[in-house]
């Protein structure tokens, strides 16, 4: 696409303001800028999320008591699937961790106090405890973004893959999307470069497919994928009891969940909407619904998701190409103001993201699987306060991890 066509593309997408920037570009900058403009999926702005339709109702799932009662049966089934190589793991590590305020990959954060223990290492240790116990091979797929791909791969290499078999680790890169100001105008990151950010964790399966990894895992016989967030240091990966319960349920997916501590807790909750499984974000839950309780006094919408899902690969393929809503999320995005780079001290921009939780609604069913918060949920989101390094360190210590 030439210079004129690129200008037209920007105008068509309501980005006329960027044309002014063109005037100051030299020939190299013009070429690079045109290349970048043409590589962007501009349709992301048209796929904004709509209000979901259909009445909300609670979803039933396995409680901790029910899981304990059937844990031998679940574990036996899960162990068989693990030993047969039918389970893979997907680490979502493409996020930027803006709330933590570090540019490095979140998994490279040293959470140790007297020695070095990286977040990646905590996760790999958890996975190794399963693969070693069952003599299983679990391919680990790590999603990165353009912003942290090289650093992530280098970090794994430098640390000997934290003891995980190198041949079982596969990296793939997710797509990026432009960032805009609150009026929808695209921001520049440098003089001749549009500010891009990772396009959310919802595109993991299509990005994996594009990287040729879905074909590979199917050839290997992988039937289930355990997808998890990089930033929960107590994350149990390829948990045989969860795998067995999901497989025996006959449902296309399972979601680990913790009981909400209060109606106000800021986590997404599992529910049904219009007869399909769904996850409702805390900011969409009105006060009355958030406080609704059943006859035993339990919150009706009290299953908080911890971003640990099991998906049947064949079901993921069935929903491929389905319409995926795009969410606008307020974030701090550094930008070029025409003269200099500005690092904002408050949210100044929208990022455009698809979310993994929207996948659940596309599937025909989902098994909520309750886990003990103190044993499985230690998110590292903020630099201090709730869900921070300090709270995660405390929980790691409580679980016997030497820091
Ligand atoms: P978060 O929603 O916490 O986003 O990600 P984040 O980018 O890591 O952090 P903030 O909001 O900027 O502070 C939840 C999980 O999804 C992954 C993250 O790496 C984390 O494991 N993620 C998020 C991606 O893999 N890609 C994305 O584009 C966004």
mmCIF file of C-alpha atoms and ligand atoms in Angstrom, residues 91-101 106 143-145 148 174-175 197-202 204 228-232 307 329 331 351 353-356 380-382, ligand 1:
data_model
loop_
_atom_site.group_PDB
_atom_site.id
_atom_site.type_symbol
_atom_site.label_atom_id
_atom_site.label_comp_id
_atom_site.label_asym_id
_atom_site.label_seq_id
_atom_site.Cartn_x
_atom_site.Cartn_y
_atom_site.Cartn_z
ATOM 1 C CA UNK A 91 0.440 -19.869 30.158
ATOM 2 C CA UNK A 92 -1.017 -16.460 29.351
ATOM 3 C CA UNK A 93 2.001 -14.186 29.696
ATOM 4 C CA UNK A 94 1.349 -11.537 27.062
ATOM 5 C CA UNK A 95 -0.011 -8.896 29.451
ATOM 6 C CA UNK A 96 1.895 -5.753 30.272
ATOM 7 C CA UNK A 97 1.255 -5.702 34.003
ATOM 8 C CA UNK A 98 0.743 -1.926 33.993
ATOM 9 C CA UNK A 99 -0.644 -2.012 37.528
ATOM 10 C CA UNK A 100 2.554 -3.613 38.780
ATOM 11 C CA UNK A 101 4.462 -0.830 37.061
ATOM 12 C CA UNK A 106 5.631 -10.331 35.010
ATOM 13 C CA UNK A 143 1.835 -16.814 25.076
ATOM 14 C CA UNK A 144 3.937 -13.662 24.887
ATOM 15 C CA UNK A 145 3.458 -10.356 23.083
ATOM 16 C CA UNK A 148 8.003 -9.123 25.986
ATOM 17 C CA UNK A 174 -0.227 -12.734 20.451
ATOM 18 C CA UNK A 175 -1.474 -9.849 18.308
ATOM 19 C CA UNK A 197 -0.597 -2.882 23.175
ATOM 20 C CA UNK A 198 -1.326 -6.612 23.459
ATOM 21 C CA UNK A 199 -4.910 -7.229 22.313
ATOM 22 C CA UNK A 200 -6.089 -9.101 25.409
ATOM 23 C CA UNK A 201 -6.014 -12.725 26.482
ATOM 24 C CA UNK A 202 -9.055 -13.790 24.404
ATOM 25 C CA UNK A 204 -4.841 -17.109 22.666
ATOM 26 C CA UNK A 228 -3.884 -20.135 33.238
ATOM 27 C CA UNK A 229 -2.698 -16.639 34.131
ATOM 28 C CA UNK A 230 0.975 -16.008 34.707
ATOM 29 C CA UNK A 231 0.299 -13.833 37.717
ATOM 30 C CA UNK A 232 -1.210 -16.276 40.206
ATOM 31 C CA UNK A 307 -8.260 -17.558 35.421
ATOM 32 C CA UNK A 329 -10.063 -0.935 29.044
ATOM 33 C CA UNK A 331 -4.915 2.057 31.138
ATOM 34 C CA UNK A 351 -6.598 -0.455 25.181
ATOM 35 C CA UNK A 353 -8.876 -6.314 24.302
ATOM 36 C CA UNK A 354 -10.703 -9.553 23.748
ATOM 37 C CA UNK A 355 -11.063 -11.601 26.922
ATOM 38 C CA UNK A 356 -10.823 -15.304 27.599
ATOM 39 C CA UNK A 380 0.184 -10.449 41.749
ATOM 40 C CA UNK A 381 -1.581 -7.449 40.220
ATOM 41 C CA UNK A 382 -0.516 -4.352 42.152
HETATM 42 P P1 LIG B 1 -4.565 -8.807 33.356
HETATM 43 O O1 LIG B 1 -5.965 -8.612 32.962
HETATM 44 O O2 LIG B 1 -4.237 -8.724 34.787
HETATM 45 O O3 LIG B 1 -3.677 -7.775 32.502
HETATM 46 O O4 LIG B 1 -4.085 -10.201 32.770
HETATM 47 P P2 LIG B 1 -2.138 -7.410 32.566
HETATM 48 O O5 LIG B 1 -1.841 -6.756 31.266
HETATM 49 O O6 LIG B 1 -1.271 -8.580 32.922
HETATM 50 O O7 LIG B 1 -1.999 -6.383 33.764
HETATM 51 P P3 LIG B 1 -2.519 -4.874 33.930
HETATM 52 O O8 LIG B 1 -4.025 -4.945 33.889
HETATM 53 O O9 LIG B 1 -1.948 -4.072 32.809
HETATM 54 O O10 LIG B 1 -1.982 -4.472 35.256
HETATM 55 C C1 LIG B 1 -4.553 -11.454 33.203
HETATM 56 C C2 LIG B 1 -3.717 -12.515 32.525
HETATM 57 O O11 LIG B 1 -3.872 -12.439 31.101
HETATM 58 C C3 LIG B 1 -2.612 -12.239 30.484
HETATM 59 C C4 LIG B 1 -1.711 -11.646 31.550
HETATM 60 O O12 LIG B 1 -0.357 -11.874 31.242
HETATM 61 C C5 LIG B 1 -2.205 -12.379 32.779
HETATM 62 O O13 LIG B 1 -1.672 -13.682 32.827
HETATM 63 N N1 LIG B 1 -2.776 -11.320 29.328
HETATM 64 C C6 LIG B 1 -3.418 -10.135 29.487
HETATM 65 C C7 LIG B 1 -2.259 -11.703 28.116
HETATM 66 O O14 LIG B 1 -1.642 -12.790 27.994
HETATM 67 N N2 LIG B 1 -2.418 -10.847 27.071
HETATM 68 C C8 LIG B 1 -3.053 -9.658 27.175
HETATM 69 O O15 LIG B 1 -3.159 -8.931 26.162
HETATM 70 C C9 LIG B 1 -3.565 -9.293 28.415
#
